[in-house]
Amino acid sequence: MSGGNGQFRRTNGSPEAPVVMEHLRGQRDQMLDVLRALTLAESPSDEPGTQHDVRELIAGHLEALGYRVRRIPGRSTGGMLFAVPAGRDRSKPCQLLLGHYDTVWPSGTLATMPFTVEGDTVRGPGVYDMKAGIVQATLALGVLRDFGVEPELTPVLFFNSDEEIGSVESIRYIHRLARCVDRVYVLEPSLGQEGKLKTARKGIGRFTVRVEGEAAHAGLDPGRGASAILELSHVIQSLFALNDLERGVTVNVGTIDGGLRPNVVAPASEAVVDVRVATREDAERVDAAIHDLQPVTPGTRLVIEGGFGRPAMERTPGNQQLWDLAVRLGDELGIELQQGMAGGGSDGNFTSLHTATLDGLGAVGDGAHAPHEHLSVERTLERAALLALLLMAGPLAPATGAHDE
């Protein structure tokens, strides 16, 4: 297979798309069994002690596929998994499958949100975001094994347990891996009921603005005070003025706090701010604007902390190459793909800084972080077939991966 400019080719001896699809449809029950086991192993991000069981389940499936699995311990998280084919040829370039096995759901959620299969629909905590994506990875690797395909790019896998809480411990590994691979496939769920692939994601910033004022009795001597709450009201208006929906910039003051009691001029107040931007340029501009805020209420002082934890994932040339490849392979499978921008972030935001990245290759469904979380079995199997075909494709054209620094 090649693209219009000949830059994509299929690995010699690889099966045709309909054959891959039929093969995976025959593994529906296996997919559901593995997904059930991963879901029953509840793994909330903020309970590291719960992560062992799900990690070992994943490791066992990868080892059965002939992978050597390294378990990387975490300091305050459930750690990470890095897997490479046993006996791999180190001279060959690699491609990275990236995902996470933590969920936002606390332990015990299964009691009120059980794993269920009703026809084509699977429900349960974390099935959509993103334990099904991990299952899809094992299915796609199984296709390579079952058909004896040796792709030109060696598939390697990295799964973490802190993605839902910012990937604080795993971020250094993600950056390091992204610099070493030809491309990254992120197994996060697709976007919306249409199942759009995520070719762009907003960057995410978190800021805290604290106002220091001067307390005074509100009735006896109000003139001696400097109200931190009054100043915070001016700050909030300045922050909301930074919104620019046409550019994809959203600035939201999510929580505020302050004051001592009604009869005291407030000596302190605080706001926590969420910022989303579509480009690195806007991130720099908004970051500077927030840190440059100055008080207008006499006697008050601002203390501003925070910044952007996840950069924007933009539609780089390399990212668009992967999107074009996915569209062509989708045509071979008989599925029409759409692309979209996600307002939330993923670890793909980091990898896109260094190499071509395609996100949203996981389950098709809805309800991430919501009680109605669910997926479609048939459409998720289609995406496993798409992933298998993507793994069989040759390297990208050179010098178009991303805008690495």
Tab-separated table of C-alpha atoms in Angstrom:
chain	number	residue	atom	x	y	z
A	1	MET	CA	0.000	0.000	0.000
A	2	SER	CA	1.202	3.511	-0.703
A	3	GLY	CA	-0.232	6.972	-0.344
A	4	GLY	CA	-0.716	9.425	-3.174
A	5	ASN	CA	2.901	10.514	-2.876
A	6	GLY	CA	4.235	7.006	-2.286
A	7	GLN	CA	5.334	7.759	1.269
A	8	PHE	CA	3.362	4.926	2.943
A	9	ARG	CA	3.821	1.234	2.222
A	10	ARG	CA	2.513	-1.940	3.735
A	11	THR	CA	4.839	-4.499	5.318
A	12	ASN	CA	5.477	-7.401	2.931
A	13	GLY	CA	3.201	-10.358	3.549
A	14	SER	CA	0.683	-8.444	5.634
A	15	PRO	CA	-2.994	-9.434	5.301
A	16	GLU	CA	-5.568	-7.302	3.517
A	17	ALA	CA	-7.917	-5.126	5.563
A	18	PRO	CA	-11.055	-7.310	5.211
A	19	VAL	CA	-9.083	-10.357	6.372
A	20	VAL	CA	-7.873	-8.484	9.464
A	21	MET	CA	-11.402	-7.335	10.243
A	22	GLU	CA	-12.878	-10.802	9.931
A	23	HIS	CA	-10.089	-12.235	12.072
A	24	LEU	CA	-10.813	-9.750	14.872
A	25	ARG	CA	-14.557	-10.240	14.722
A	26	GLY	CA	-13.838	-13.865	15.520
A	27	GLN	CA	-12.177	-12.696	18.748
A	28	ARG	CA	-15.153	-10.774	20.128
A	29	ASP	CA	-15.577	-13.044	23.141
A	30	GLN	CA	-11.846	-12.921	23.900
A	31	MET	CA	-11.947	-9.123	23.766
A	32	LEU	CA	-14.852	-9.016	26.210
A	33	ASP	CA	-13.188	-11.460	28.601
A	34	VAL	CA	-10.007	-9.392	28.747
A	35	LEU	CA	-11.933	-6.112	29.067
A	36	ARG	CA	-14.039	-7.578	31.869
A	37	ALA	CA	-10.938	-8.645	33.800
A	38	LEU	CA	-9.276	-5.238	33.406
A	39	THR	CA	-12.463	-3.442	34.471
A	40	LEU	CA	-13.001	-5.610	37.534
A	41	ALA	CA	-9.454	-4.710	38.589
A	42	GLU	CA	-10.465	-1.221	39.693
A	43	SER	CA	-7.544	1.194	39.436
A	44	PRO	CA	-8.268	4.765	40.594
A	45	SER	CA	-5.412	7.178	39.966
A	46	ASP	CA	-5.247	8.398	43.553
A	47	GLU	CA	-5.115	4.908	45.102
A	48	PRO	CA	-1.708	3.552	44.016
A	49	GLY	CA	-2.187	0.362	45.987
A	50	THR	CA	-4.955	-0.683	43.616
A	51	GLN	CA	-2.757	-0.560	40.523
A	52	HIS	CA	-0.863	-3.835	40.985
A	53	ASP	CA	-3.591	-6.204	39.808
A	54	VAL	CA	-4.435	-4.388	36.588
A	55	ARG	CA	-0.751	-3.877	35.812
A	56	GLU	CA	-0.047	-7.590	36.185
A	57	LEU	CA	-3.017	-8.520	34.014
A	58	ILE	CA	-1.698	-6.292	31.235
A	59	ALA	CA	1.844	-7.568	31.687
A	60	GLY	CA	0.652	-11.157	31.445
A	61	HIS	CA	-1.128	-10.555	28.139
A	62	LEU	CA	1.908	-8.815	26.669
A	63	GLU	CA	4.264	-11.546	27.817
A	64	ALA	CA	1.974	-14.117	26.193
A	65	LEU	CA	2.425	-12.169	22.953
A	66	GLY	CA	6.195	-12.552	23.182
A	67	TYR	CA	6.989	-9.205	24.784
A	68	ARG	CA	9.530	-8.501	27.474
A	69	VAL	CA	7.833	-6.313	30.070
A	70	ARG	CA	9.620	-3.929	32.390
A	71	ARG	CA	7.683	-2.863	35.470
A	72	ILE	CA	8.741	0.643	36.499
A	73	PRO	CA	7.830	1.393	40.144
A	74	GLY	CA	6.229	4.677	41.091
A	75	ARG	CA	7.059	6.848	44.078
A	76	SER	CA	3.514	8.061	44.714
A	77	THR	CA	1.718	6.290	41.847
A	78	GLY	CA	1.069	2.734	40.733
A	79	GLY	CA	4.062	2.836	38.401
A	80	MET	CA	4.392	2.152	34.682
A	81	LEU	CA	4.876	-0.631	32.134
A	82	PHE	CA	7.300	-0.600	29.215
A	83	ALA	CA	7.197	-3.521	26.799
A	84	VAL	CA	9.344	-4.478	23.801
A	85	PRO	CA	9.396	-7.664	21.702
A	86	ALA	CA	11.736	-10.266	23.136
A	87	GLY	CA	14.802	-10.576	20.931
A	88	ARG	CA	13.970	-7.461	18.928
A	89	ASP	CA	16.352	-6.097	16.310
A	90	ARG	CA	17.744	-2.968	17.956
A	91	SER	CA	18.799	-1.547	14.605
A	92	LYS	CA	15.174	-1.181	13.498
A	93	PRO	CA	13.203	2.021	14.181
A	94	CYS	CA	10.268	1.854	16.557
A	95	GLN	CA	6.671	3.012	16.882
A	96	LEU	CA	5.065	3.620	20.261
A	97	LEU	CA	1.673	2.502	21.550
A	98	LEU	CA	0.787	4.811	24.441
A	99	GLY	CA	-1.933	4.515	27.057
A	100	HIS	CA	-2.830	4.464	30.749
A	101	TYR	CA	-4.419	1.993	33.123
A	102	ASP	CA	-5.621	4.393	35.810
A	103	THR	CA	-9.211	5.633	35.908
A	104	VAL	CA	-11.070	8.477	37.583
A	105	TRP	CA	-13.437	6.063	39.359
A	106	PRO	CA	-12.905	5.362	43.093
A	107	SER	CA	-12.708	1.841	44.454
A	108	GLY	CA	-16.143	0.349	44.932
A	109	THR	CA	-17.698	2.008	41.874
A	110	LEU	CA	-18.504	-1.432	40.442
A	111	ALA	CA	-21.173	-1.828	43.101
A	112	THR	CA	-23.282	0.894	41.484
A	113	MET	CA	-21.824	0.845	37.971
A	114	PRO	CA	-21.198	-2.827	37.158
A	115	PHE	CA	-19.519	-4.250	34.084
A	116	THR	CA	-22.334	-5.279	31.733
A	117	VAL	CA	-22.653	-6.450	28.136
A	118	GLU	CA	-25.986	-5.790	26.438
A	119	GLY	CA	-25.832	-6.660	22.756
A	120	ASP	CA	-23.238	-4.359	21.204
A	121	THR	CA	-22.908	-2.125	24.275
A	122	VAL	CA	-20.448	-2.557	27.136
A	123	ARG	CA	-20.740	-0.463	30.284
A	124	GLY	CA	-18.554	-0.088	33.329
A	125	PRO	CA	-16.046	2.209	35.046
A	126	GLY	CA	-13.081	2.803	32.752
A	127	VAL	CA	-14.217	0.621	29.847
A	128	TYR	CA	-14.206	3.601	27.471
A	129	ASP	CA	-11.451	5.651	29.107
A	130	MET	CA	-9.386	3.677	28.493
A	131	LYS	CA	-9.129	0.011	29.341
A	132	ALA	CA	-10.608	-0.930	25.975
A	133	GLY	CA	-7.687	0.872	24.334
A	134	ILE	CA	-5.289	-1.476	26.124
A	135	VAL	CA	-7.307	-4.469	24.924
A	136	GLN	CA	-7.192	-3.107	21.370
A	137	ALA	CA	-3.407	-2.928	21.579
A	138	THR	CA	-3.186	-6.604	22.521
A	139	LEU	CA	-5.622	-7.514	19.728
A	140	ALA	CA	-3.619	-5.574	17.134
A	141	LEU	CA	-0.353	-7.166	18.272
A	142	GLY	CA	-2.097	-10.531	18.116
A	143	VAL	CA	-2.901	-9.888	14.463
A	144	LEU	CA	0.790	-9.366	13.742
A	145	ARG	CA	1.641	-12.608	15.533
A	146	ASP	CA	-1.168	-14.664	14.016
A	147	PHE	CA	-0.295	-13.643	10.443
A	148	GLY	CA	3.464	-13.756	10.962
A	149	VAL	CA	3.935	-10.058	10.146
A	150	GLU	CA	7.218	-8.356	11.051
A	151	PRO	CA	6.509	-4.623	10.640
A	152	GLU	CA	9.271	-2.309	9.501
A	153	LEU	CA	8.818	-0.338	12.712
A	154	THR	CA	9.036	-2.342	15.927
A	155	PRO	CA	5.961	-1.784	18.136
A	156	VAL	CA	6.835	-0.863	21.724
A	157	LEU	CA	4.331	-0.035	24.457
A	158	PHE	CA	4.234	2.337	27.416
A	159	PHE	CA	1.337	2.399	29.876
A	160	ASN	CA	1.235	4.629	32.963
A	161	SER	CA	-0.977	4.889	36.034
A	162	ASP	CA	-1.025	8.661	36.520
A	163	GLU	CA	-2.394	10.060	33.238
A	164	GLU	CA	-5.662	11.160	34.829
A	165	ILE	CA	-3.760	13.204	37.420
A	166	GLY	CA	-1.299	14.910	35.082
A	167	SER	CA	1.336	12.213	34.356
A	168	VAL	CA	3.637	13.878	36.887
A	169	GLU	CA	5.844	10.817	37.422
A	170	SER	CA	5.643	9.334	33.940
A	171	ILE	CA	6.156	12.507	31.902
A	172	ARG	CA	9.946	12.181	31.736
A	173	TYR	CA	9.672	8.670	30.299
A	174	ILE	CA	7.091	9.831	27.748
A	175	HIS	CA	9.290	12.666	26.509
A	176	ARG	CA	12.293	10.358	26.277
A	177	LEU	CA	10.424	7.705	24.317
A	178	ALA	CA	8.790	10.207	21.973
A	179	ARG	CA	12.204	11.508	20.932
A	180	CYS	CA	13.269	7.992	19.913
A	181	VAL	CA	10.340	6.728	17.828
A	182	ASP	CA	9.063	7.349	14.316
A	183	ARG	CA	5.484	7.860	15.487
A	184	VAL	CA	3.078	7.467	18.410
A	185	TYR	CA	-0.403	5.955	18.496
A	186	VAL	CA	-2.367	7.085	21.545
A	187	LEU	CA	-5.021	4.611	22.678
A	188	GLU	CA	-7.295	7.155	24.336
A	189	PRO	CA	-10.979	6.813	23.384
A	190	SER	CA	-12.244	8.457	20.229
A	191	LEU	CA	-14.101	11.761	20.256
A	192	GLY	CA	-17.895	11.816	20.500
A	193	GLN	CA	-20.495	9.447	19.151
A	194	GLU	CA	-18.993	9.876	15.675
A	195	GLY	CA	-15.766	8.263	16.883
A	196	LYS	CA	-13.531	11.054	15.601
A	197	LEU	CA	-9.786	10.592	15.784
A	198	LYS	CA	-8.065	13.317	17.777
A	199	THR	CA	-5.640	15.187	15.569
A	200	ALA	CA	-5.492	18.185	17.906
A	201	ARG	CA	-5.916	18.758	21.628
A	202	LYS	CA	-5.993	21.903	23.667
A	203	GLY	CA	-3.172	22.770	25.990
A	204	ILE	CA	-4.170	22.925	29.642
A	205	GLY	CA	-3.054	25.435	32.245
A	206	ARG	CA	-3.845	25.719	35.932
A	207	PHE	CA	-3.217	28.931	37.832
A	208	THR	CA	-3.790	30.094	41.394
A	209	VAL	CA	-4.213	33.808	42.073
A	210	ARG	CA	-3.936	34.819	45.735
A	211	VAL	CA	-4.725	38.309	46.931
A	212	GLU	CA	-3.193	39.666	50.123
A	213	GLY	CA	-5.027	42.574	51.730
A	214	GLU	CA	-5.411	44.158	55.165
A	215	ALA	CA	-7.996	43.204	57.781
A	216	ALA	CA	-10.026	45.846	59.575
A	217	HIS	CA	-13.359	46.103	61.368
A	218	ALA	CA	-15.964	46.612	58.667
A	219	GLY	CA	-18.057	48.895	60.871
A	220	LEU	CA	-15.661	50.699	63.209
A	221	ASP	CA	-12.670	51.363	60.966
A	222	PRO	CA	-13.257	50.197	57.360
A	223	GLY	CA	-10.869	52.789	55.919
A	224	ARG	CA	-7.874	51.054	57.481
A	225	GLY	CA	-8.573	47.841	55.613
A	226	ALA	CA	-7.706	46.729	52.084
A	227	SER	CA	-10.246	44.232	50.797
A	228	ALA	CA	-8.729	41.194	49.121
A	229	ILE	CA	-12.200	40.211	47.952
A	230	LEU	CA	-12.726	43.548	46.215
A	231	GLU	CA	-9.393	43.122	44.449
A	232	LEU	CA	-10.222	39.553	43.513
A	233	SER	CA	-13.397	40.786	41.814
A	234	HIS	CA	-11.263	42.982	39.544
A	235	VAL	CA	-8.876	40.083	38.878
A	236	ILE	CA	-11.743	37.809	37.906
A	237	GLN	CA	-13.024	40.310	35.360
A	238	SER	CA	-9.542	40.637	33.887
A	239	LEU	CA	-9.252	36.861	33.637
A	240	PHE	CA	-12.581	36.421	31.897
A	241	ALA	CA	-11.601	39.155	29.447
A	242	LEU	CA	-8.876	36.796	28.172
A	243	ASN	CA	-11.464	34.420	26.714
A	244	ASP	CA	-11.428	34.222	22.932
A	245	LEU	CA	-13.720	31.466	21.717
A	246	GLU	CA	-12.863	32.033	18.054
A	247	ARG	CA	-9.214	31.259	18.811
A	248	GLY	CA	-10.146	28.376	21.104
A	249	VAL	CA	-9.004	30.177	24.269
A	250	THR	CA	-11.070	29.542	27.393
A	251	VAL	CA	-10.231	31.000	30.798
A	252	ASN	CA	-12.446	29.801	33.611
A	253	VAL	CA	-12.324	30.857	37.253
A	254	GLY	CA	-13.495	27.585	38.724
A	255	THR	CA	-13.284	28.218	42.472
A	256	ILE	CA	-12.904	31.232	44.745
A	257	ASP	CA	-12.321	31.558	48.456
A	258	GLY	CA	-11.606	34.343	50.891
A	259	GLY	CA	-12.499	36.448	53.878
A	260	LEU	CA	-12.850	35.752	57.580
A	261	ARG	CA	-16.377	36.832	58.546
A	262	PRO	CA	-18.995	39.359	57.394
A	263	ASN	CA	-17.845	42.158	59.737
A	264	VAL	CA	-14.139	41.978	58.751
A	265	VAL	CA	-12.571	43.555	55.667
A	266	ALA	CA	-11.145	40.500	53.902
A	267	PRO	CA	-7.361	40.142	54.379
A	268	ALA	CA	-6.995	37.309	51.854
A	269	SER	CA	-8.752	35.700	48.896
A	270	GLU	CA	-7.925	33.167	46.222
A	271	ALA	CA	-9.082	31.981	42.799
A	272	VAL	CA	-8.149	28.799	40.941
A	273	VAL	CA	-8.209	29.172	37.166
A	274	ASP	CA	-8.436	26.615	34.358
A	275	VAL	CA	-7.095	27.686	30.941
A	276	ARG	CA	-7.429	25.872	27.602
A	277	VAL	CA	-5.678	26.977	24.409
A	278	ALA	CA	-5.368	25.591	20.894
A	279	THR	CA	-1.796	26.704	20.162
A	280	ARG	CA	1.539	27.094	21.882
A	281	GLU	CA	1.519	30.742	20.829
A	282	ASP	CA	-1.709	31.384	22.725
A	283	ALA	CA	-0.362	29.492	25.727
A	284	GLU	CA	2.602	31.833	25.925
A	285	ARG	CA	0.401	34.900	25.471
A	286	VAL	CA	-2.177	33.929	28.100
A	287	ASP	CA	0.463	32.744	30.551
A	288	ALA	CA	2.203	36.108	30.320
A	289	ALA	CA	-1.082	38.014	30.685
A	290	ILE	CA	-2.008	36.154	33.855
A	291	HIS	CA	1.408	36.518	35.470
A	292	ASP	CA	1.474	40.215	34.532
A	293	LEU	CA	-1.769	41.031	36.366
A	294	GLN	CA	-1.387	44.006	38.697
A	295	PRO	CA	-3.617	45.000	41.635
A	296	VAL	CA	-5.863	48.038	41.308
A	297	THR	CA	-7.087	48.167	44.921
A	298	PRO	CA	-4.722	50.196	47.151
A	299	GLY	CA	-3.064	48.139	49.855
A	300	THR	CA	-3.429	44.763	48.124
A	301	ARG	CA	-0.847	42.468	46.572
A	302	LEU	CA	-1.142	39.598	44.083
A	303	VAL	CA	0.691	36.273	44.296
A	304	ILE	CA	0.289	34.272	41.079
A	305	GLU	CA	1.391	30.667	40.682
A	306	GLY	CA	0.957	27.969	38.066
A	307	GLY	CA	1.294	27.513	34.344
A	308	PHE	CA	0.639	25.089	31.509
A	309	GLY	CA	1.049	21.450	32.481
A	310	ARG	CA	0.134	20.071	29.044
A	311	PRO	CA	1.106	21.865	25.833
A	312	ALA	CA	-1.335	22.087	22.958
A	313	MET	CA	-1.294	19.198	20.503
A	314	GLU	CA	-1.350	20.931	17.138
A	315	ARG	CA	-1.888	19.600	13.624
A	316	THR	CA	1.776	19.328	12.714
A	317	PRO	CA	2.811	17.974	9.294
A	318	GLY	CA	3.744	14.651	10.882
A	319	ASN	CA	0.440	14.394	12.729
A	320	GLN	CA	-1.446	15.076	9.523
A	321	GLN	CA	0.567	12.414	7.714
A	322	LEU	CA	-0.681	9.879	10.245
A	323	TRP	CA	-4.224	11.171	9.837
A	324	ASP	CA	-3.989	10.784	6.049
A	325	LEU	CA	-2.697	7.252	6.500
A	326	ALA	CA	-5.548	6.392	8.872
A	327	VAL	CA	-8.111	7.716	6.379
A	328	ARG	CA	-6.733	5.534	3.599
A	329	LEU	CA	-6.648	2.459	5.818
A	330	GLY	CA	-10.142	3.259	7.059
A	331	ASP	CA	-11.308	3.238	3.445
A	332	GLU	CA	-9.832	-0.245	3.070
A	333	LEU	CA	-11.826	-1.345	6.114
A	334	GLY	CA	-14.969	0.318	4.804
A	335	ILE	CA	-15.175	2.859	7.651
A	336	GLU	CA	-15.313	6.611	7.190
A	337	LEU	CA	-13.129	8.461	9.663
A	338	GLN	CA	-13.457	12.021	10.918
A	339	GLN	CA	-10.959	14.146	12.804
A	340	GLY	CA	-11.553	16.570	15.642
A	341	MET	CA	-10.008	18.688	18.386
A	342	ALA	CA	-10.451	17.604	21.994
A	343	GLY	CA	-10.786	20.158	24.748
A	344	GLY	CA	-9.140	17.789	27.211
A	345	GLY	CA	-5.526	16.721	27.205
A	346	SER	CA	-3.680	13.414	27.051
A	347	ASP	CA	-0.103	12.209	26.959
A	348	GLY	CA	-0.324	12.771	23.210
A	349	ASN	CA	0.062	16.478	23.996
A	350	PHE	CA	3.605	15.686	25.112
A	351	THR	CA	4.594	13.269	22.339
A	352	SER	CA	3.366	15.616	19.621
A	353	LEU	CA	6.138	18.021	20.584
A	354	HIS	CA	8.689	15.490	19.361
A	355	THR	CA	7.192	13.142	16.776
A	356	ALA	CA	4.128	12.386	14.674
A	357	THR	CA	1.199	11.512	16.927
A	358	LEU	CA	-2.309	10.218	16.273
A	359	ASP	CA	-4.689	10.203	19.246
A	360	GLY	CA	-8.143	8.806	19.901
A	361	LEU	CA	-7.450	5.374	18.420
A	362	GLY	CA	-9.187	3.655	21.320
A	363	ALA	CA	-12.783	2.718	21.931
A	364	VAL	CA	-15.786	4.224	20.161
A	365	GLY	CA	-18.531	5.112	22.615
A	366	ASP	CA	-19.301	7.897	25.058
A	367	GLY	CA	-19.357	8.939	28.693
A	368	ALA	CA	-15.734	9.361	29.715
A	369	HIS	CA	-15.696	10.259	33.435
A	370	ALA	CA	-19.504	9.979	33.505
A	371	PRO	CA	-21.980	7.396	34.869
A	372	HIS	CA	-23.159	6.508	31.346
A	373	GLU	CA	-19.657	5.439	30.227
A	374	HIS	CA	-19.969	2.825	27.501
A	375	LEU	CA	-18.569	1.564	24.208
A	376	SER	CA	-19.666	-0.182	21.033
A	377	VAL	CA	-18.102	-3.629	20.644
A	378	GLU	CA	-18.264	-3.718	16.842
A	379	ARG	CA	-16.868	-0.228	16.329
A	380	THR	CA	-14.143	-0.825	18.887
A	381	LEU	CA	-13.132	-3.995	17.045
A	382	GLU	CA	-12.996	-1.909	13.859
A	383	ARG	CA	-10.532	0.413	15.578
A	384	ALA	CA	-8.426	-2.568	16.676
A	385	ALA	CA	-8.282	-3.574	12.995
A	386	LEU	CA	-7.312	-0.017	12.043
A	387	LEU	CA	-4.553	-0.072	14.660
A	388	ALA	CA	-3.222	-3.360	13.322
A	389	LEU	CA	-3.064	-1.928	9.794
A	390	LEU	CA	-1.354	1.222	11.052
A	391	LEU	CA	1.299	-0.905	12.756
A	392	MET	CA	1.997	-2.641	9.435
A	393	ALA	CA	2.660	0.633	7.594
A	394	GLY	CA	6.195	1.737	6.795
A	395	PRO	CA	8.018	4.767	8.203
A	396	LEU	CA	6.878	8.322	7.673
A	397	ALA	CA	8.537	10.634	5.205
A	398	PRO	CA	11.574	12.254	6.887
A	399	ALA	CA	11.730	15.603	8.674
A	400	THR	CA	7.998	16.043	9.142
A	401	GLY	CA	7.392	14.507	12.553
A	402	ALA	CA	6.814	17.613	14.685
A	403	HIS	CA	8.320	20.858	15.868
A	404	ASP	CA	10.820	19.489	18.383
A	405	GLU	CA	12.843	21.934	20.378
